[in-house]
Amino acid sequence: MNKKLCVQNENMKLSALFGIEQPDFVTITGGGGKTALLTCLGSELKNKGKTLLTTTTKMRYPDDFEGEVIVTESYRELLSRLVKQHCNLYYFAERCIEDHKVKGAPPELLDSLFKVLADWVILNEGDGAGGKPYKIYREWEPVIPQNTTKLIHVIGCELLNEPITDMNLHRCPQELKGKRFDLDLFRESMEWFVSDKLKSFEVPKFLLVNKADSGNKMKAEILCEAAKPYFDGCIAASLRERNWYLC
């Protein structure tokens, strides 16, 4: 494989591999590390300009967030605080809910916000997977704002060739339990997701294969190669170890 190892340093940012720059509206979907990716990108981009992290679904409250957290259901209050620009990095949710989680905003609100905030980057988590490598989708998922300019789909490579269970597939149906998540099933899943769920979005689409740690790199590279027909770019990464490379 023609790959270039991109260990995080000043010249090899993960955000650069995705081509993220002001202004941009990135929605992240899938499983296996969406929130870690959101946080990593936010940490990189705060030094380049104004960046807002948010969600159109539910996610864990950002306890260790580096910037300013805004929890409000008032669009006017949100816009007022963002325009004041006390820092470069913000996190926004509408309200706190059970299990130390927050509920995000409707996609239409984020679409409006992106039009107002010139030269900002919005990083949106548009999916939930219960912390598992991948998921089964409901009809209305993922929740992607129409003004999204880039899409990043995430999967954990540890799932490859493993028996499917409730522990590694969110909302695992009975008929899939015990079946192996092999390469054919992966290709089928990616083709369906891009052609069905992303069909109305004519924007760059990326796949990030997470958990490419020691012992799993081969799995990550196999998945990236198999996914190339469906995405504009495929990246193998270990977000925990903070290294990544374009496959």
Short mmCIF file of C-alpha atoms in Angstrom, two decimals:
data_model
loop_
_atom_site.label_atom_id
_atom_site.label_comp_id
_atom_site.label_asym_id
_atom_site.label_seq_id
_atom_site.Cartn_x
_atom_site.Cartn_y
_atom_site.Cartn_z
CA MET A 1 0.00 0.00 0.00
CA ASN A 2 1.17 3.49 -0.78
CA LYS A 3 0.90 5.11 2.63
CA LYS A 4 2.54 8.02 4.37
CA LEU A 5 2.71 7.82 8.13
CA CYS A 6 1.31 11.02 9.60
CA VAL A 7 2.28 11.08 13.25
CA GLN A 8 0.87 14.27 14.75
CA ASN A 9 3.27 17.18 14.48
CA GLU A 10 3.18 20.74 13.24
CA ASN A 11 3.15 19.71 9.58
CA MET A 12 0.93 16.63 9.71
CA LYS A 13 -2.36 17.56 11.36
CA LEU A 14 -5.36 15.28 11.11
CA SER A 15 -7.46 18.30 10.15
CA ALA A 16 -5.13 18.87 7.17
CA LEU A 17 -5.70 15.32 5.91
CA PHE A 18 -9.42 16.14 5.75
CA GLY A 19 -8.71 19.54 4.22
CA ILE A 20 -10.60 21.37 6.98
CA GLU A 21 -10.22 25.16 6.94
CA GLN A 22 -12.25 28.26 7.75
CA PRO A 23 -15.10 28.29 6.88
CA ASP A 24 -16.11 24.63 7.06
CA PHE A 25 -19.02 22.63 8.46
CA VAL A 26 -17.98 19.05 9.23
CA THR A 27 -20.44 16.35 10.31
CA ILE A 28 -19.08 13.14 11.82
CA THR A 29 -21.09 9.90 11.68
CA GLY A 30 -20.68 6.20 12.50
CA GLY A 31 -19.12 4.74 15.65
CA GLY A 32 -15.76 3.78 17.08
CA GLY A 33 -14.36 7.19 18.06
CA LYS A 34 -16.56 10.05 16.82
CA THR A 35 -16.25 12.09 20.02
CA ALA A 36 -12.49 11.48 20.21
CA LEU A 37 -12.18 12.66 16.61
CA LEU A 38 -14.30 15.74 17.33
CA THR A 39 -12.09 16.64 20.29
CA CYS A 40 -8.86 16.01 18.39
CA LEU A 41 -9.92 18.21 15.47
CA GLY A 42 -11.09 20.96 17.82
CA SER A 43 -7.75 20.94 19.62
CA GLU A 44 -5.90 21.34 16.32
CA LEU A 45 -8.16 23.98 14.81
CA LYS A 46 -8.34 26.31 17.82
CA ASN A 47 -4.92 27.65 16.87
CA LYS A 48 -6.09 28.51 13.35
CA GLY A 49 -9.36 30.31 14.10
CA LYS A 50 -12.81 30.15 15.65
CA THR A 51 -14.12 26.60 16.09
CA LEU A 52 -17.44 25.35 17.46
CA LEU A 53 -18.02 21.75 18.57
CA THR A 54 -21.61 20.55 18.83
CA THR A 55 -24.02 17.69 18.15
CA THR A 56 -27.36 17.15 16.45
CA THR A 57 -28.01 14.10 18.65
CA LYS A 58 -26.87 13.28 22.20
CA MET A 59 -23.36 12.93 23.58
CA ARG A 60 -21.43 12.89 26.83
CA TYR A 61 -20.99 16.20 28.63
CA PRO A 62 -17.49 17.51 27.76
CA ASP A 63 -15.94 17.52 31.26
CA ASP A 64 -12.37 18.22 30.15
CA PHE A 65 -13.17 20.57 27.28
CA GLU A 66 -10.35 23.04 26.57
CA GLY A 67 -12.56 25.98 25.60
CA GLU A 68 -15.85 27.59 26.64
CA VAL A 69 -18.95 25.41 27.12
CA ILE A 70 -22.31 27.00 26.23
CA VAL A 71 -25.51 25.20 27.25
CA THR A 72 -28.58 27.17 26.25
CA GLU A 73 -31.85 26.78 24.34
CA SER A 74 -31.77 30.46 23.37
CA TYR A 75 -30.39 31.08 19.89
CA ARG A 76 -30.01 34.77 20.73
CA GLU A 77 -27.89 34.00 23.82
CA LEU A 78 -25.78 31.51 21.89
CA LEU A 79 -25.09 33.95 19.07
CA SER A 80 -24.32 36.77 21.51
CA ARG A 81 -21.72 34.69 23.35
CA LEU A 82 -20.10 33.43 20.16
CA VAL A 83 -19.89 36.88 18.61
CA LYS A 84 -18.08 38.21 21.70
CA GLN A 85 -15.32 35.69 20.92
CA HIS A 86 -13.66 35.37 24.30
CA CYS A 87 -11.68 32.37 23.02
CA ASN A 88 -11.14 30.33 19.86
CA LEU A 89 -12.80 27.08 20.94
CA TYR A 90 -16.43 26.58 21.96
CA TYR A 91 -18.77 23.71 22.71
CA PHE A 92 -22.53 24.13 22.35
CA ALA A 93 -25.52 22.02 23.40
CA GLU A 94 -29.13 22.95 24.08
CA ARG A 95 -29.48 21.29 27.48
CA CYS A 96 -28.15 18.69 29.89
CA ILE A 97 -30.07 15.42 30.12
CA GLU A 98 -29.77 12.12 31.97
CA ASP A 99 -26.62 9.99 32.31
CA HIS A 100 -24.29 13.01 32.20
CA LYS A 101 -25.20 13.67 28.57
CA VAL A 102 -26.24 16.71 26.60
CA LYS A 103 -28.84 17.14 23.88
CA GLY A 104 -27.78 18.96 20.77
CA ALA A 105 -29.52 21.43 18.52
CA PRO A 106 -31.82 20.85 15.52
CA PRO A 107 -29.87 20.73 12.25
CA GLU A 108 -31.75 23.79 10.98
CA LEU A 109 -30.34 25.88 13.83
CA LEU A 110 -26.79 24.88 12.96
CA ASP A 111 -27.45 25.62 9.29
CA SER A 112 -28.52 29.15 10.26
CA LEU A 113 -25.55 29.54 12.58
CA PHE A 114 -23.09 28.59 9.86
CA LYS A 115 -24.47 31.31 7.59
CA VAL A 116 -23.95 33.93 10.32
CA LEU A 117 -20.53 32.88 11.61
CA ALA A 118 -18.21 33.79 8.77
CA ASP A 119 -14.79 32.12 8.83
CA TRP A 120 -15.72 29.65 11.58
CA VAL A 121 -15.37 25.87 11.58
CA ILE A 122 -18.33 23.92 12.96
CA LEU A 123 -17.61 20.31 13.99
CA ASN A 124 -20.85 18.40 14.47
CA GLU A 125 -21.38 14.90 15.84
CA GLY A 126 -24.39 13.68 13.89
CA ASP A 127 -24.65 10.14 15.21
CA GLY A 128 -24.73 8.00 18.33
CA ALA A 129 -23.40 4.46 18.65
CA GLY A 130 -23.30 3.78 22.39
CA GLY A 131 -19.50 3.73 22.38
CA LYS A 132 -19.40 0.69 20.06
CA PRO A 133 -17.32 0.19 16.89
CA TYR A 134 -20.34 0.43 14.57
CA LYS A 135 -24.13 0.57 14.53
CA ILE A 136 -27.40 -0.35 12.86
CA TYR A 137 -29.17 2.74 11.56
CA ARG A 138 -32.71 3.89 12.18
CA GLU A 139 -34.63 5.56 9.36
CA TRP A 140 -33.97 9.14 10.52
CA GLU A 141 -30.28 8.67 11.28
CA PRO A 142 -27.74 10.17 10.96
CA VAL A 143 -28.78 13.78 11.61
CA ILE A 144 -26.83 15.80 9.05
CA PRO A 145 -27.40 19.55 8.59
CA GLN A 146 -27.95 20.54 4.96
CA ASN A 147 -25.11 23.08 5.00
CA THR A 148 -22.52 20.44 5.88
CA THR A 149 -19.43 20.92 3.72
CA LYS A 150 -17.54 17.72 4.64
CA LEU A 151 -18.63 14.32 5.95
CA ILE A 152 -16.46 11.94 8.00
CA HIS A 153 -17.68 8.40 8.69
CA VAL A 154 -16.00 6.44 11.50
CA ILE A 155 -15.68 2.73 12.25
CA GLY A 156 -13.54 0.80 14.72
CA CYS A 157 -11.29 -1.70 12.92
CA GLU A 158 -11.39 -4.19 15.81
CA LEU A 159 -14.79 -5.30 14.50
CA LEU A 160 -13.35 -6.88 11.34
CA ASN A 161 -13.75 -10.70 11.27
CA GLU A 162 -15.17 -10.77 14.80
CA PRO A 163 -18.49 -12.44 15.70
CA ILE A 164 -21.20 -9.76 15.88
CA THR A 165 -22.68 -9.22 19.34
CA ASP A 166 -24.52 -6.58 21.34
CA MET A 167 -21.11 -5.49 22.64
CA ASN A 168 -19.62 -4.48 19.29
CA LEU A 169 -22.64 -3.47 17.18
CA HIS A 170 -25.09 -0.84 18.44
CA ARG A 171 -28.70 -2.10 18.13
CA CYS A 172 -27.50 -5.51 16.95
CA PRO A 173 -30.47 -7.42 15.43
CA GLN A 174 -30.98 -11.05 16.32
CA GLU A 175 -30.33 -12.25 12.77
CA LEU A 176 -26.79 -10.81 12.80
CA LYS A 177 -25.72 -12.17 16.19
CA GLY A 178 -22.92 -14.69 15.83
CA LYS A 179 -22.29 -13.80 12.19
CA ARG A 180 -18.78 -12.56 11.41
CA PHE A 181 -18.30 -8.96 10.38
CA ASP A 182 -16.23 -9.95 7.36
CA LEU A 183 -15.03 -7.88 4.44
CA ASP A 184 -18.11 -8.60 2.34
CA LEU A 185 -20.40 -7.35 5.09
CA PHE A 186 -18.22 -4.28 5.55
CA ARG A 187 -18.33 -3.43 1.83
CA GLU A 188 -22.08 -3.95 1.77
CA SER A 189 -22.49 -1.67 4.79
CA MET A 190 -20.34 1.12 3.35
CA GLU A 191 -21.94 0.99 -0.08
CA TRP A 192 -25.42 1.15 1.45
CA PHE A 193 -24.51 3.97 3.84
CA VAL A 194 -23.02 6.21 1.15
CA SER A 195 -25.66 5.50 -1.51
CA ASP A 196 -28.65 5.70 0.85
CA LYS A 197 -27.80 7.96 3.79
CA LEU A 198 -25.46 10.38 2.02
CA LYS A 199 -27.11 10.48 -1.41
CA SER A 200 -28.29 14.08 -1.07
CA PHE A 201 -24.87 15.45 -0.05
CA GLU A 202 -22.55 16.41 -2.90
CA VAL A 203 -19.60 17.13 -0.60
CA PRO A 204 -16.28 15.39 0.14
CA LYS A 205 -16.83 12.16 2.08
CA PHE A 206 -14.12 10.51 4.17
CA LEU A 207 -13.78 7.28 6.11
CA LEU A 208 -11.71 7.19 9.30
CA VAL A 209 -10.88 3.68 10.49
CA ASN A 210 -10.06 4.00 14.18
CA LYS A 211 -8.26 1.71 16.65
CA ALA A 212 -5.31 1.15 14.29
CA ASP A 213 -3.16 0.40 17.33
CA SER A 214 -0.41 -2.19 17.61
CA GLY A 215 -1.86 -5.47 16.38
CA ASN A 216 -4.77 -3.85 14.54
CA LYS A 217 -2.97 -1.89 11.82
CA MET A 218 -3.45 -4.61 9.23
CA LYS A 219 -7.19 -4.69 9.90
CA ALA A 220 -7.38 -0.92 9.52
CA GLU A 221 -5.50 -0.96 6.22
CA ILE A 222 -7.67 -3.79 4.84
CA LEU A 223 -10.82 -1.82 5.64
CA CYS A 224 -9.41 1.37 4.12
CA GLU A 225 -8.54 -0.40 0.88
CA ALA A 226 -11.99 -2.00 0.69
CA ALA A 227 -13.72 1.34 1.27
CA LYS A 228 -11.88 3.35 -1.38
CA PRO A 229 -14.64 2.97 -4.03
CA TYR A 230 -17.14 4.63 -1.71
CA PHE A 231 -15.20 7.54 -0.18
CA ASP A 232 -13.05 10.42 -1.38
CA GLY A 233 -10.38 9.54 1.15
CA CYS A 234 -9.71 6.78 3.71
CA ILE A 235 -7.59 7.35 6.80
CA ALA A 236 -6.32 4.73 9.26
CA ALA A 237 -5.88 6.16 12.75
CA SER A 238 -5.24 5.47 16.37
CA LEU A 239 -6.89 8.44 18.03
CA ARG A 240 -5.73 7.16 21.42
CA GLU A 241 -2.10 7.08 20.32
CA ARG A 242 -2.61 10.19 18.18
CA ASN A 243 -1.19 8.93 14.92
CA TRP A 244 -2.79 8.49 11.51
CA TYR A 245 -2.04 7.92 7.85
CA LEU A 246 -3.78 8.24 4.51
CA CYS A 247 -4.26 4.89 2.78
#
